[in-house]
CSV table of C-alpha atoms in Angstrom, one decimal:
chain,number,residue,atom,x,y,z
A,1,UNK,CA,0.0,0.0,0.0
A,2,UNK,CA,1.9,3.2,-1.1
A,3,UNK,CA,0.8,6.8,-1.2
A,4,UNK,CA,-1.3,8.5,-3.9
A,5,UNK,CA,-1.6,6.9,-7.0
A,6,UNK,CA,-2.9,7.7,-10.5
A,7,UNK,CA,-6.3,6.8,-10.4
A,8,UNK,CA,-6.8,5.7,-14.0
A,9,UNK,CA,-3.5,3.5,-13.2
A,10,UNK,CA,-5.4,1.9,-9.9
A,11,UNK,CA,-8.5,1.1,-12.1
A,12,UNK,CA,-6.6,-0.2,-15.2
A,13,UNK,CA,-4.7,-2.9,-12.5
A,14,UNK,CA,-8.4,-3.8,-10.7
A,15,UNK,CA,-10.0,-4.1,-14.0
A,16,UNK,CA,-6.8,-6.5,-15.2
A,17,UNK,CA,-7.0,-8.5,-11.9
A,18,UNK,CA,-10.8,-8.9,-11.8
A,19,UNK,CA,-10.8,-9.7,-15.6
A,20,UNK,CA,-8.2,-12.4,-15.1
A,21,UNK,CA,-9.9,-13.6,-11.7
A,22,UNK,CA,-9.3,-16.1,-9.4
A,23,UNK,CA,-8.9,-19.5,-11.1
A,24,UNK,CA,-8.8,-17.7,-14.1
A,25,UNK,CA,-11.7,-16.1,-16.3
A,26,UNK,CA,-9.4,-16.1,-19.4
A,27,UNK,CA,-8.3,-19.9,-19.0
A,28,UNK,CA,-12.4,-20.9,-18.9
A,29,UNK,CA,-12.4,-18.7,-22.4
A,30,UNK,CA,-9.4,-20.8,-23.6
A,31,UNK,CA,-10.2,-23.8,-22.4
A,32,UNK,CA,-14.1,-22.9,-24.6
A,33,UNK,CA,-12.4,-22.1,-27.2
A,34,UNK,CA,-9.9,-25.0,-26.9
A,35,UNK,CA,-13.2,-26.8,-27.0
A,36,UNK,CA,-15.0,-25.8,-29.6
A,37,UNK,CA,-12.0,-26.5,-31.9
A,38,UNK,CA,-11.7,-29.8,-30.7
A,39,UNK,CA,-15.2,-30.5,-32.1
A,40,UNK,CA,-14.7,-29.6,-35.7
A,41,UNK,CA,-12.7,-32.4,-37.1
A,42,UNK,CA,-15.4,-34.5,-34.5
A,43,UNK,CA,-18.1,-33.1,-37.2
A,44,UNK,CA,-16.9,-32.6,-40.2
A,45,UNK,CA,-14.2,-36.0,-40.3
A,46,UNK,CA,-10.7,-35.4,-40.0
A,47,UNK,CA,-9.4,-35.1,-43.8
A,48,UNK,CA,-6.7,-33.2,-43.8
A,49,UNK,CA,-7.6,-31.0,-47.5
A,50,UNK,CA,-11.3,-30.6,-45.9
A,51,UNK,CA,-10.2,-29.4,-42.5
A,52,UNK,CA,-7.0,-27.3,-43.6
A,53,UNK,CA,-9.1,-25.6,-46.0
A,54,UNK,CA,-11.7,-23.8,-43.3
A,55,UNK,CA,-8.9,-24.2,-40.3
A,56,UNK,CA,-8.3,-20.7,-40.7
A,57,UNK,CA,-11.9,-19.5,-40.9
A,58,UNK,CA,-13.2,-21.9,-37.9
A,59,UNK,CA,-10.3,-20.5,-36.2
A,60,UNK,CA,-11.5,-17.2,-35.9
A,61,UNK,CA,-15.6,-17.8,-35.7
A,62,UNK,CA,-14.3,-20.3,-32.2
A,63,UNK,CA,-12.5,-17.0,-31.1
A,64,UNK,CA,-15.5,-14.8,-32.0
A,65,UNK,CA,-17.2,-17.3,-29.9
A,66,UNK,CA,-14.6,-17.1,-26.8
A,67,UNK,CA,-14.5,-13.3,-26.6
A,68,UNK,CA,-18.4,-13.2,-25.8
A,69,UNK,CA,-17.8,-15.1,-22.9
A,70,UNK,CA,-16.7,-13.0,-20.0
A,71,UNK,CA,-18.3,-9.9,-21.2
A,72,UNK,CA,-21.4,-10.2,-19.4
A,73,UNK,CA,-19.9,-9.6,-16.2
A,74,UNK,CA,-17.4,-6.9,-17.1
A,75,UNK,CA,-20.4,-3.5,-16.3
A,76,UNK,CA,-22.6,-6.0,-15.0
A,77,UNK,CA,-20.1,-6.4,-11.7
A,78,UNK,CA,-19.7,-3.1,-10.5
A,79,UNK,CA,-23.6,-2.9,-11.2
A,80,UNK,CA,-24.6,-4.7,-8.6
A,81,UNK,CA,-21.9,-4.1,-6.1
A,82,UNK,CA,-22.5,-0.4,-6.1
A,83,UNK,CA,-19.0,0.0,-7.5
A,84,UNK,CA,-20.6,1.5,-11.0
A,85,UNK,CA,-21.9,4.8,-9.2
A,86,UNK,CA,-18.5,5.5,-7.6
A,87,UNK,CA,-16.8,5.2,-10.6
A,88,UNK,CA,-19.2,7.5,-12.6
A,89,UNK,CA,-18.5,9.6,-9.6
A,90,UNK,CA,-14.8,10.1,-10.0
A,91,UNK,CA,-13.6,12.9,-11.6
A,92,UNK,CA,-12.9,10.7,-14.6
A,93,UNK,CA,-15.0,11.2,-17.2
A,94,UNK,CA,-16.7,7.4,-17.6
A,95,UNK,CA,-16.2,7.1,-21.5
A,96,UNK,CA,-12.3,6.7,-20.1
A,97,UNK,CA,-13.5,4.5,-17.4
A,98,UNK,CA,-15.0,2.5,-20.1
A,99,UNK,CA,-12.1,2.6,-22.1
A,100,UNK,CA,-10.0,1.5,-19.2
A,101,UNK,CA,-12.6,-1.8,-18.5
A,102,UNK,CA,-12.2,-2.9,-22.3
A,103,UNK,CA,-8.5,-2.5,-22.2
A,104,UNK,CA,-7.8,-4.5,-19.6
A,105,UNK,CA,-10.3,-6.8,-20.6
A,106,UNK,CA,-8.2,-7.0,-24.1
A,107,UNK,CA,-4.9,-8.1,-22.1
A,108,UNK,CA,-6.3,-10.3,-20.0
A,109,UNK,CA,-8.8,-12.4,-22.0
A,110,UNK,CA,-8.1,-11.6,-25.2
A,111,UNK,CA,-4.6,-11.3,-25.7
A,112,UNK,CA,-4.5,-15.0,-24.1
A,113,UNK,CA,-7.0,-16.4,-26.8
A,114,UNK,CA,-5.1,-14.5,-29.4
A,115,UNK,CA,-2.2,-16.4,-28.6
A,116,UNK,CA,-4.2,-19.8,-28.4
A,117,UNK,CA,-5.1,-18.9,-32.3
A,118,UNK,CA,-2.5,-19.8,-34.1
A,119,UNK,CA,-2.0,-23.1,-32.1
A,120,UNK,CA,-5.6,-24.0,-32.6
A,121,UNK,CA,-5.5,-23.1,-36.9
A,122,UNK,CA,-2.3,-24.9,-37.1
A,123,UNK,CA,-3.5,-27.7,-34.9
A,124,UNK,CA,-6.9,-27.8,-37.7
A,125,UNK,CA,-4.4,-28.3,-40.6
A,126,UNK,CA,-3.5,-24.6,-41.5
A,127,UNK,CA,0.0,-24.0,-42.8
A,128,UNK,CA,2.3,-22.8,-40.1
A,129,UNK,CA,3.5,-19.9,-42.9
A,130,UNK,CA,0.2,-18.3,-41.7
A,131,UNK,CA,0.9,-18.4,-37.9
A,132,UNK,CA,2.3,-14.6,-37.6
A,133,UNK,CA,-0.7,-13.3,-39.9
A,134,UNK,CA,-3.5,-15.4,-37.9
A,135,UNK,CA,-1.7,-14.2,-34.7
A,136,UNK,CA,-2.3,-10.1,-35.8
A,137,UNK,CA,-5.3,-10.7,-37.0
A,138,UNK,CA,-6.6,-12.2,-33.6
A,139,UNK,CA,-4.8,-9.5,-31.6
A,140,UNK,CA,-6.5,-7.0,-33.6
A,141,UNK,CA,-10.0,-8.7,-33.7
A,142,UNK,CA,-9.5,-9.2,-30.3
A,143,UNK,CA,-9.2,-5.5,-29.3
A,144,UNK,CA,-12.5,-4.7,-31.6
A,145,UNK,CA,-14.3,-7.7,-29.9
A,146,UNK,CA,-13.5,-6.0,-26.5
A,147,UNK,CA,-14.2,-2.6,-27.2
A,148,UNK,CA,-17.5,-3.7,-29.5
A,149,UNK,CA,-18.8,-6.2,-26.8
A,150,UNK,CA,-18.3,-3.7,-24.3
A,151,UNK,CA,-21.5,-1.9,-25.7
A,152,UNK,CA,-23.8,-4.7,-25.8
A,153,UNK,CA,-22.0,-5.5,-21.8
A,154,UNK,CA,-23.4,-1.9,-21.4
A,155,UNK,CA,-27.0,-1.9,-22.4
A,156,UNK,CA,-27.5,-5.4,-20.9
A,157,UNK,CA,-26.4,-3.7,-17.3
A,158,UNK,CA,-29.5,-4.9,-14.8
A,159,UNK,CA,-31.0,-7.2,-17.4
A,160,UNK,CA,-31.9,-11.2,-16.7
A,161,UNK,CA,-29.9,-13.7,-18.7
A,162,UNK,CA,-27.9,-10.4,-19.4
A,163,UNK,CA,-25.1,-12.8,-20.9
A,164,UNK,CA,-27.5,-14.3,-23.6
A,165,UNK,CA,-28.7,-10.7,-24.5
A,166,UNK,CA,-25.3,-9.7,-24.5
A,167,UNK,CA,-24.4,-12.4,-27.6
A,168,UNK,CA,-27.4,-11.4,-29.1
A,169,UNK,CA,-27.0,-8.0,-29.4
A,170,UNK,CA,-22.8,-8.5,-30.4
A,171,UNK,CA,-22.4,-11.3,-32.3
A,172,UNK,CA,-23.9,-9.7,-35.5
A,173,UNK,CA,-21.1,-6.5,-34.6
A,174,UNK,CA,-18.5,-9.0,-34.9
A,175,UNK,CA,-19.0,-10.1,-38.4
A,176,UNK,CA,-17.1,-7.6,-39.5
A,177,UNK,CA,-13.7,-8.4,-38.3
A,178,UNK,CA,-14.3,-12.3,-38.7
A,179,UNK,CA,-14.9,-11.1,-42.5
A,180,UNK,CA,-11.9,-9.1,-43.0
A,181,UNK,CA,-9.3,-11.5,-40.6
A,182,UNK,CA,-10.5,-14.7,-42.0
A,183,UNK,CA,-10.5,-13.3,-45.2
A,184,UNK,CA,-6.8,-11.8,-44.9
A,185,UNK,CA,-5.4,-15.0,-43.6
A,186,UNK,CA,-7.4,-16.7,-46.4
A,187,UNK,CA,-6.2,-14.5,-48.9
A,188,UNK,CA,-2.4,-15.2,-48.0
A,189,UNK,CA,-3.3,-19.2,-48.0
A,190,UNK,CA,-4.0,-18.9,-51.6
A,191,UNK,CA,-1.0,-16.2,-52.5
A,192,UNK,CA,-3.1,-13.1,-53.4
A,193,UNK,CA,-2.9,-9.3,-51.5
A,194,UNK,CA,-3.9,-10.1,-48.0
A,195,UNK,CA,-3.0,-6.6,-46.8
A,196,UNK,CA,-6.3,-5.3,-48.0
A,197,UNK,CA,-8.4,-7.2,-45.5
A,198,UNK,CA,-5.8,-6.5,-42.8
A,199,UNK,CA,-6.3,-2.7,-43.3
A,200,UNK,CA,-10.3,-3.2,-43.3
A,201,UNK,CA,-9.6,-5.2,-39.6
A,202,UNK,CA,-7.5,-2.5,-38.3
A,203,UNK,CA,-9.9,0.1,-39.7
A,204,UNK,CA,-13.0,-1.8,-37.6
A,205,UNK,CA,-10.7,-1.8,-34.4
A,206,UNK,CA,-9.9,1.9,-34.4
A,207,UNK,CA,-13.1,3.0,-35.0
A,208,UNK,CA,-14.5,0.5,-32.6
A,209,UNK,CA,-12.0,2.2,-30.1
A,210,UNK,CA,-13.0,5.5,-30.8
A,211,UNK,CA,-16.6,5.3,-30.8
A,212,UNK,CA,-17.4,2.1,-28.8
A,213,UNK,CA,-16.5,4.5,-25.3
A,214,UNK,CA,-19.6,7.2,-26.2
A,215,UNK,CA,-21.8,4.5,-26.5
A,216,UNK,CA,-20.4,2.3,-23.1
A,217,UNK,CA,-20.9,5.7,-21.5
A,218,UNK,CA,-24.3,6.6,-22.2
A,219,UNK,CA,-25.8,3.1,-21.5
A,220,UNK,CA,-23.7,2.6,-17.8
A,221,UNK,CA,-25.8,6.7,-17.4
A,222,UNK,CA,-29.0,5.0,-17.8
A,223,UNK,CA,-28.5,2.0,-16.1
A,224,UNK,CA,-27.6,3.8,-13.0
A,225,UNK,CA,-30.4,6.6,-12.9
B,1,UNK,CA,-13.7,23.2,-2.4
B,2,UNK,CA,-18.1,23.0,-1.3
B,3,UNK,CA,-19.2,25.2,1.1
B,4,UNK,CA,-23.1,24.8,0.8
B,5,UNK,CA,-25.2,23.1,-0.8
B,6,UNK,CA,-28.6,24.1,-1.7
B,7,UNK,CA,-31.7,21.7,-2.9
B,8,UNK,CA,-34.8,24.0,-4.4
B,9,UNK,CA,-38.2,22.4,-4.5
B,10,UNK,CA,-36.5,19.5,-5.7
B,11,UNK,CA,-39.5,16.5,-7.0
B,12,UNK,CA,-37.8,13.2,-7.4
B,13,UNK,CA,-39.5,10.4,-9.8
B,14,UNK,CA,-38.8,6.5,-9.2
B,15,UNK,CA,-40.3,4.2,-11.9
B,16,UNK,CA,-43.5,6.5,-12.5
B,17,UNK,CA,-44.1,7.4,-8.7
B,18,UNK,CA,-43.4,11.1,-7.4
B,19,UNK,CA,-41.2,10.7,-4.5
B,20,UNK,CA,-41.4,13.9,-3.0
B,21,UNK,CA,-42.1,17.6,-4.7
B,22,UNK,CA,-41.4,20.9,-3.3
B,23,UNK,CA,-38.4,19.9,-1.2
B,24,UNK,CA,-35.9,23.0,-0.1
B,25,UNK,CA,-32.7,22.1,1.9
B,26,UNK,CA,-29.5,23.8,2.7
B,27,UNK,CA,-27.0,22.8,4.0
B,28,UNK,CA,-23.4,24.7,5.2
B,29,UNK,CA,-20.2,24.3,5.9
B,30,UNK,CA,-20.0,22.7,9.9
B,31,UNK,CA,-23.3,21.7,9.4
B,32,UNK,CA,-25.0,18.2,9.7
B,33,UNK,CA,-28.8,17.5,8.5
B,34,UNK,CA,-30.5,14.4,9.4
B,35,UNK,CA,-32.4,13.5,7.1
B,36,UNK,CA,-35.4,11.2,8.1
B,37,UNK,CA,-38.5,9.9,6.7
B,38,UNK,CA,-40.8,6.5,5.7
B,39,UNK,CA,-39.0,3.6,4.0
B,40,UNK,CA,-39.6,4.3,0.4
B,41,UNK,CA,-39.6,8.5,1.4
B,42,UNK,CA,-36.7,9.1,-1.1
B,43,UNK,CA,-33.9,9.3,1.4
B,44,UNK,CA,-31.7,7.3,-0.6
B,45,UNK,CA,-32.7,8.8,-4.0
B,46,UNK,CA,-32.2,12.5,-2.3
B,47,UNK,CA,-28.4,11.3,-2.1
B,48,UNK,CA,-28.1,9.7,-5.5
B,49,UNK,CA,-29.7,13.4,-6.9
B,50,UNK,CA,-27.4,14.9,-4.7
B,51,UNK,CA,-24.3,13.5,-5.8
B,52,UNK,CA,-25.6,13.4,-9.5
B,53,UNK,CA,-26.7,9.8,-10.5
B,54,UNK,CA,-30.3,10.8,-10.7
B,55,UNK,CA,-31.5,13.6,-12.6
B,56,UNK,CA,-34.6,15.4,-10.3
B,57,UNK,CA,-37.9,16.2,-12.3
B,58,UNK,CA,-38.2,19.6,-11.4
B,59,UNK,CA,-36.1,21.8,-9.1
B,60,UNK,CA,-32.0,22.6,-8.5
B,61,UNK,CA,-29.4,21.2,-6.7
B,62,UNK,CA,-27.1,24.3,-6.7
B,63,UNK,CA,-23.2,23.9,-5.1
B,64,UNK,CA,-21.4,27.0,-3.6
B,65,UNK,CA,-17.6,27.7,-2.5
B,66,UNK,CA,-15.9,31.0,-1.9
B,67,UNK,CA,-16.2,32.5,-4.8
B,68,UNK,CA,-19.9,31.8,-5.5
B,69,UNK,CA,-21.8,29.2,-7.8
B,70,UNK,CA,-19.7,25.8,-8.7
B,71,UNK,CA,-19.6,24.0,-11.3
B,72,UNK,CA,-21.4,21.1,-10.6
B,73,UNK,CA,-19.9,18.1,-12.1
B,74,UNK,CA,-16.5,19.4,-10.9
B,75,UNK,CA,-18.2,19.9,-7.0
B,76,UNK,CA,-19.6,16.4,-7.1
B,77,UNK,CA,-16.4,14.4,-8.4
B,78,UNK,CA,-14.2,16.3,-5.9
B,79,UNK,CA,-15.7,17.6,-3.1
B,80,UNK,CA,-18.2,14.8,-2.0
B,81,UNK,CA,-18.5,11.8,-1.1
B,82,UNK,CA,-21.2,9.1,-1.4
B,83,UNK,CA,-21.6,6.0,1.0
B,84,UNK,CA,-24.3,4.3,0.9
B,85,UNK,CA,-25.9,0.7,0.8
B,86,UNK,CA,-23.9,-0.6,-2.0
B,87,UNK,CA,-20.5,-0.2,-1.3
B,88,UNK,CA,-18.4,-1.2,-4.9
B,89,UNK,CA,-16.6,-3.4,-2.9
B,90,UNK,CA,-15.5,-6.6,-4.8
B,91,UNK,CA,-16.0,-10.2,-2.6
B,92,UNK,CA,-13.0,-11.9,-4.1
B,93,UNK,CA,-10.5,-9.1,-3.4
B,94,UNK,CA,-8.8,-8.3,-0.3
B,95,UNK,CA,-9.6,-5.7,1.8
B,96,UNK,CA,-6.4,-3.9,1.8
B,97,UNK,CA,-6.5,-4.2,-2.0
B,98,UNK,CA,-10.1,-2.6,-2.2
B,99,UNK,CA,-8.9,0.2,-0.1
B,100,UNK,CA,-6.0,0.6,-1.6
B,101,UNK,CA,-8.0,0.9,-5.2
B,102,UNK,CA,-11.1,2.7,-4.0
B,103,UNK,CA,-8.6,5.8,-1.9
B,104,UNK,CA,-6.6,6.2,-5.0
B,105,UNK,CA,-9.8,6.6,-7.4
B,106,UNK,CA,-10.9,9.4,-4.9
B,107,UNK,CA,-7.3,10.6,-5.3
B,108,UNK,CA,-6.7,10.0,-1.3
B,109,UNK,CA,-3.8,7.7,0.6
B,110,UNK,CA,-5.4,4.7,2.3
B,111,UNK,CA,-2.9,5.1,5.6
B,112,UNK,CA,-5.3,7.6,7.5
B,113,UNK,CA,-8.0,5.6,7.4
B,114,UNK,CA,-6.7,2.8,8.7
B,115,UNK,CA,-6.2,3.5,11.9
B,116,UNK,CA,-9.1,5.7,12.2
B,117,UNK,CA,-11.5,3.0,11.5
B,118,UNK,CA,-9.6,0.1,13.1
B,119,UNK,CA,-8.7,-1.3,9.2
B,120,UNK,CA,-5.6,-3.3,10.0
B,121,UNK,CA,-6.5,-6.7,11.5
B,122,UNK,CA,-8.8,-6.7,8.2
B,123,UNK,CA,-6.4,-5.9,5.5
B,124,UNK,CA,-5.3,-9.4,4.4
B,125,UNK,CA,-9.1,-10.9,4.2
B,126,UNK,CA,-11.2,-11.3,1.2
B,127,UNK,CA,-14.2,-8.8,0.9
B,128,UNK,CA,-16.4,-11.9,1.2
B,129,UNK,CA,-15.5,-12.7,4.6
B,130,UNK,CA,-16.0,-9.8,6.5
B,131,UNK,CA,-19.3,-9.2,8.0
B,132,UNK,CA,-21.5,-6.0,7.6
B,133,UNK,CA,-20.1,-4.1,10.1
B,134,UNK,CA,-16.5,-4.7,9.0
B,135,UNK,CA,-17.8,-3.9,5.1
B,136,UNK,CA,-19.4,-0.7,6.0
B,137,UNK,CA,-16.1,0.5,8.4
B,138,UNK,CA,-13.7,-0.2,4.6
B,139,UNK,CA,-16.6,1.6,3.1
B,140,UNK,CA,-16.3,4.4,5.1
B,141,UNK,CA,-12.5,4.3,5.6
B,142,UNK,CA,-12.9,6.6,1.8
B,143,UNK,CA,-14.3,9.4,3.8
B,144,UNK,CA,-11.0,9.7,5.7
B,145,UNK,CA,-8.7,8.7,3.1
B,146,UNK,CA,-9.5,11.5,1.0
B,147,UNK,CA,-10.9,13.8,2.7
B,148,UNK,CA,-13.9,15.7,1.0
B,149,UNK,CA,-16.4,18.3,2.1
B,150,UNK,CA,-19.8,16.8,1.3
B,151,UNK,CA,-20.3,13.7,2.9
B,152,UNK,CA,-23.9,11.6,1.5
B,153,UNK,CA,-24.3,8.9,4.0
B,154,UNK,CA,-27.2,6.2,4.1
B,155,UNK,CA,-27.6,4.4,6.8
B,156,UNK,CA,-24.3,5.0,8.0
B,157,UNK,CA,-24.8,3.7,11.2
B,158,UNK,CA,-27.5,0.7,10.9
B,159,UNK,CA,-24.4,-2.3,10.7
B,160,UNK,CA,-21.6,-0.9,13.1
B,161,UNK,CA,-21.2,-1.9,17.2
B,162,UNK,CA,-21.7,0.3,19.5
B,163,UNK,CA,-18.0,0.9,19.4
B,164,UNK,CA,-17.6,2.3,16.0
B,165,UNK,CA,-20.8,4.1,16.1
B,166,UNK,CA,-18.5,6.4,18.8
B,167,UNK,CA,-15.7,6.6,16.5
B,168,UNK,CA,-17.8,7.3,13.5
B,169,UNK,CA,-19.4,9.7,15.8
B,170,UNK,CA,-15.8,11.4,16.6
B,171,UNK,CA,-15.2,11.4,12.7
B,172,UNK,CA,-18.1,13.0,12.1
B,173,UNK,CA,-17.3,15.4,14.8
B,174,UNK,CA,-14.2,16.6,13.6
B,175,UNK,CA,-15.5,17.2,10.1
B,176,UNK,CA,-17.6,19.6,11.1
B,177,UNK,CA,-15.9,21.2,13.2
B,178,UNK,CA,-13.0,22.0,10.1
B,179,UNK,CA,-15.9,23.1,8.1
B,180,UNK,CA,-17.3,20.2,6.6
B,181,UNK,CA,-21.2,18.9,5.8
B,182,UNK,CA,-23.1,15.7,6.3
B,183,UNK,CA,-26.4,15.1,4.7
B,184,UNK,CA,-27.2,11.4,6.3
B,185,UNK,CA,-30.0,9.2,5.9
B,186,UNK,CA,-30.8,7.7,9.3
B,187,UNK,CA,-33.6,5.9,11.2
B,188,UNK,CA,-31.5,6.2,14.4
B,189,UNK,CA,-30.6,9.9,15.4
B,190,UNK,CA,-26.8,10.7,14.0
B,191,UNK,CA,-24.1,10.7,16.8
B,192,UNK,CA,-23.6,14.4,16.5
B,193,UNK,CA,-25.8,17.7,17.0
B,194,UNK,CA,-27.8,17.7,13.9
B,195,UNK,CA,-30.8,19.4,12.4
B,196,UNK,CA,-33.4,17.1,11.5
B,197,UNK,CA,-35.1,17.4,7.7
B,198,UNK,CA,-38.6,15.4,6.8
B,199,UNK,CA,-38.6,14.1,3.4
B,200,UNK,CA,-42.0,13.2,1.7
B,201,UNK,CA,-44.7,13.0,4.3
């Protein structure tokens, strides 16, 4: 316990450590998306020109899967603990407080399934020459899943089966970076430009960061008046 | 830096149902209102419009320092404080890590309070295991570790012995006396001289 610290700092290391958890929110998300790998060759039979040819793309719709799962509680938490109002107290403004959440939500859940990616399309019969592109394209889609999911975390605040309304209302937001990083990594596979999607993915995170923060704001607002 | 606070035939609405209407209170600095009133009154919604998180139907909620009328969202996020039922405190975390987080986001240095509030035996246990009383004294160790000079309290009494009751009592003693206010919802009178206001009725 030391003096006065920088209160963005303090919340950026709670966020990390309650988005990481004890016993480990992220692990459950790999260990899901570990999971639902594991059941596509169990499906579809394990031929290796069938499988390597949507590794890449099942790859990223399992990861698209993983992200949604601990974003329920990530506005939901300090919702019902009371912690929500004191934060929209602090002389913070709350679209940084929001922010904040989704970056530390980034590092610790998806920056670990980012890294499982490559493992898992490799593991499916993708061609380890695509490991460092599948790996930026995760980290990146990872950071617009994040930011994206943290608006449909925000208007779910106080609502029953919040996490199933939360997929509902995301999961068609994320079809944009599983388009443009499956496609990128798909386009390298078959040796045309893949730099075109890659732009398009980075494109979707930046203005998911930018804008994703308003929107986070103005729901947490209504959830706590 | 707050040194009254003024409410203005305030009406407060809670899911279709007027509160209260036509409520005036001020408060100033070394001064401590009780407020009182039914369950369901509006005590606790008073607070929340006080500090901001609810937006009153009709009527102000005007801040004033030295030099006249304050800003309003810069008055809330540094010169009060808010506790109250719900205390943002997380059950898997310790309590010296909660306190630690919740005095630096009001910009304050957990040390203070931890004396003043009998913290230390508690530091090293999760949130989950302390009981009420030992919640509401980290809850209220903020107040101390940064200090403020609008404190909202609800109930800020109900879960404490009759030993910290005293000490909350001297607390609240010596924040008024160095010129600070204390708008507190409470069934059982406050520890200190303090004027008493009705709301609804």
């Amino acid at each position: 316990m030391s003096a006065r610290k920088n209160p963005l700092a303090a919340l950026f290391k709670r966020e990390l450590a309650l988005a990481w958890g004890k016993g480990g929110g992220a692990l459950y998300a790999c260990a899901f998306y570990a999971g639902v790998a594991t059941l596509l060759p169990l499906a579809s039979g394990p031929a290796p020109e069938k499988l390597g040819a949507v590794a890449p793309g099942a790859a990223f719709v399992a990861l698209a899967l993983s992200s949604l799962l601990s974003l329920e509680r990530l506005f939901e938490r300090d919702f019902e603990d009371g912690g929500l109002d004191l934060l929209a107290l602090g002389s913070a403004p709350l679209e940084l407080v929001a922010a904040i959440k989704c970056l530390a939500q980034w590092l610790a859940a998806g920056a670990p399934l980012a890294l499982l990616s490559p493992v898992i399309a490799v593991a499916l019969g993708a061609s380890p020459a695509l490991i460092p592109l599948i790996l930026v394209t995760s980290l990146a889609a990872g950071l617009g899943f994040a930011f994206v999911g943290g608006v449909g975390a925000a208007l779910a605040i106080g609502a029953r089966r919040g996490g199933v309304l939360v997929a509902v209302i995301v999961l068609p937001l994320f079809t944009p970076p599983v388009i443009f990083g499956a496609g990128a990594v798909d386009a390298l596979n078959s040796g045309l430009d893949w730099t075109g999607g890659l732009m398009l993915l980075l494109a979707y995170c930046l203005c998911a960061v930018a804008l994703a923060p308003f929107a986070m704001a103005a729901g947490v607002r209504n959830a706590i008046s | 830096m707050i040194s009254r606070l003024e409410i203005e035939n305030l009406a407060l609405d809670r899911g279709g149902r007027r509160l209260f209407e036509g409520l005036s209170l001020q408060v100033s600095a070394g001064e401590a209102v009780a407020l009182t009133g039914d369950n369901g009154a509006g005590k606790t919604s008073l607070l929340r419009a006080v500090a901001g998180l609810l937006r009153p139907s009709a009527g102000l909620i005007d801040f004033f320092g030295a030099s006249g009328v304050l800003d309003p969202e810069e008055a809330r996020s540094e010169g009060l404080h808010l506790v109250g039922h719900y205390d943002g405190l997380k059950g898997g975390r310790t309590a010296g890590e909660e306190l630690s987080f919740w005095s630096a986001w009001t910009g304050g240095a957990p040390e203070a309070a931890l004396e003043a509030l009998d913290l230390i035996p508690l530091l090293g246990l999760e949130v989950r295991k302390l009981s009420a009383g030992q919640r509401r004294r980290l809850a209220l160790a903020r107040l101390v570790a940064s200090p403020r000079a609008l404190w909202l309290l609800d109930e800020p009494l109900a879960p404490l012995d009759a030993r910290m009751r005293t000490r909350l009592g001297e607390l609240m003693t010596a924040h008024v006396k160095g010129g600070g206010m204390i708008l507190a919802a409470v069934h059982d009178p406050l520890p200190i001289p303090a004027r008493e206001a009705r709301v609804g009725a």
